């Protein structure tokens, strides 16, 4: 392509548009359409079934929050499972913690991992950590087959409707709970309250019903439609708002989004989100 | 127009796109190009010089924060000045406070007010409050001519570059300071840190230099590029984080964004914003 053209993700009559200069990769895998573009100003862009998954520009926001927020909810995590997350970004962030002994990832689509390793190495470098074990398969099935095993499970899924659909139901959340060791914590991609309030309500209703402690954090990711996305965080054993969750100084220097202050801000919701969460607790 | 078309605001290679069904109003005023559209799903859309000012869908977020955050920073405000804000949304929110005695607005472009009164009455109803005095003119000049007069000044400006340009310089901030009564508070539209970090740094450097207390709040407004926008808040006399800032129950029921929790969250910044603000304090 000589001159840039624009590619958009829209829902509910509005969305994000990005200027792209080159279509680097396109493949219809067994599960979804995978596209990687070079953008004019935001580095690379990964889309699955036409939905923005990440850009080099702002993926740090989502990946840091999805990794470090649950990490600092648990006082001594050793074994973590990531479901989805085929771009490797959550793994990259988790790998910054020397305390972790095992990093398991269950991604349904091996083609996503391969494409990201080739075209998004700054993100996919998460796979290079020697503690990482890659499992290719259905995350909902994987969780059902592992009981009492993980300190933290992070569900880094696509949106409902695609191959991520089973990751939004009650059965899956029951299996997540059973796959946790005592004291375990889950964190799951839980959509934007401006765009999908019904799904935000459904997921928070589930976590409030099934776990003793549950809350919802929002992170600001400009290239996602509405510029933000949420995360359910839940545990049966420990408050998801721990008293102390300091980040070591050397680690904090590697972070651009997560900090104890950013963590606090991610729960400081607009009133309409507070009302939604109140409903979820009823 | 029979079928919807899409209109975008982009900067730095990405932005927001909205589906519109009708061009309701178009005028080149003495200051800028004014357009009002009917969107497919988000109600009305106001653009000035091609920049999104508001949609019916999410204007509540910006207007509630711009009005109530400074209001609840001051223990007993009586006289308020709004600079810009020709859509009336900040006035509408301020008018919810019976304690306020005088609401002055200085808007440079009478055509914006007229267009909004005609096409955006849900927002422009702010002008109908009997305490409102409308001054048509240059806000920077108006402030220079009023000393020691206002408890709160809210700068609801467009972006730098257009007619709002004089509202981003040191001279203007010095005049703002002089226009405050003792104990006064200013709040000013101060851009998105993802999109315009240099301007965020410049404005926060100014407020930190000129006022004893200064901070920066971010609100989430999905149809603005990056999905968020910030506000500088500053005072020479009082901490901009007051101990108590409860919202009366009846008033809280009229709000969808502002609450004491949302206020707290608006200062809970991602690490890169904290670092920017650290620089602004040096």
XYZ file of C-alpha atoms in Angstrom, chain A residues 6 8 10 12-19 41-42 57-58 60-61 194 218 220 222-223 226-228 252 255-259 261-262 265 267-272 274, chain B residues 6 8 10 12-19 41-42 57-58 60-61 194 218 220 222-223 226-228 252 255-259 261-262 265 267-272 274:
82
model
C -8.261 3.341 7.681
C -12.315 0.446 12.059
C -17.394 -0.379 15.497
C -23.400 0.424 18.798
C -22.893 3.119 16.176
C -19.380 4.157 17.060
C -15.880 2.847 17.507
C -12.187 3.163 16.868
C -10.546 3.865 13.533
C -6.815 3.369 12.855
C -4.617 4.311 9.933
C 1.560 5.755 14.118
C 0.718 2.988 16.586
C 1.114 1.659 21.256
C -1.179 0.772 24.126
C 1.052 -2.238 27.854
C -2.049 -0.891 29.604
C -20.196 1.872 28.370
C -11.393 -0.808 34.586
C -7.920 2.717 29.966
C -7.392 4.017 23.951
C -7.602 1.848 20.839
C -14.884 3.243 24.294
C -11.181 3.521 25.239
C -11.472 1.172 28.163
C 8.057 -0.499 38.848
C 5.943 -0.622 34.107
C 4.083 2.152 32.351
C 0.535 1.508 33.598
C 0.323 -0.604 36.753
C 1.191 0.921 40.108
C -2.131 4.158 42.599
C -3.323 2.901 39.191
C -7.919 4.207 40.408
C -11.735 0.547 41.150
C -12.774 4.229 41.413
C -15.786 3.886 39.179
C -18.190 6.360 37.647
C -21.535 6.291 39.426
C -23.318 4.313 36.690
C -21.120 1.543 40.826
C -19.476 7.608 9.217
C -14.381 10.551 12.291
C -8.560 11.414 14.180
C -1.878 10.658 15.713
C -3.090 7.927 13.344
C -6.219 6.904 15.195
C -9.452 8.227 16.550
C -13.175 7.895 16.973
C -15.677 7.151 14.231
C -19.445 7.651 14.603
C -22.375 6.673 12.413
C -27.166 5.302 18.130
C -25.676 8.108 20.242
C -24.786 9.506 24.814
C -21.795 10.428 26.953
C -22.931 13.494 31.103
C -19.460 12.164 31.946
C -2.332 9.349 25.825
C -9.097 12.151 34.180
C -13.691 8.558 30.740
C -15.840 7.165 25.124
C -16.509 9.284 22.043
C -8.555 7.919 23.386
C -11.852 7.677 25.314
C -10.782 10.064 28.018
C -26.625 11.913 43.615
C -25.894 11.970 38.474
C -24.584 9.165 36.305
C -20.831 9.823 36.532
C -19.769 11.993 39.465
C -19.683 10.507 42.953
C -15.795 7.299 44.492
C -15.578 8.504 40.862
C -10.827 7.218 40.790
C -6.966 10.876 40.421
C -5.886 7.212 40.439
C -3.606 7.499 37.454
C -1.716 4.994 35.367
C 1.987 5.091 36.155
C 2.954 7.016 32.994
C 1.970 9.852 37.551
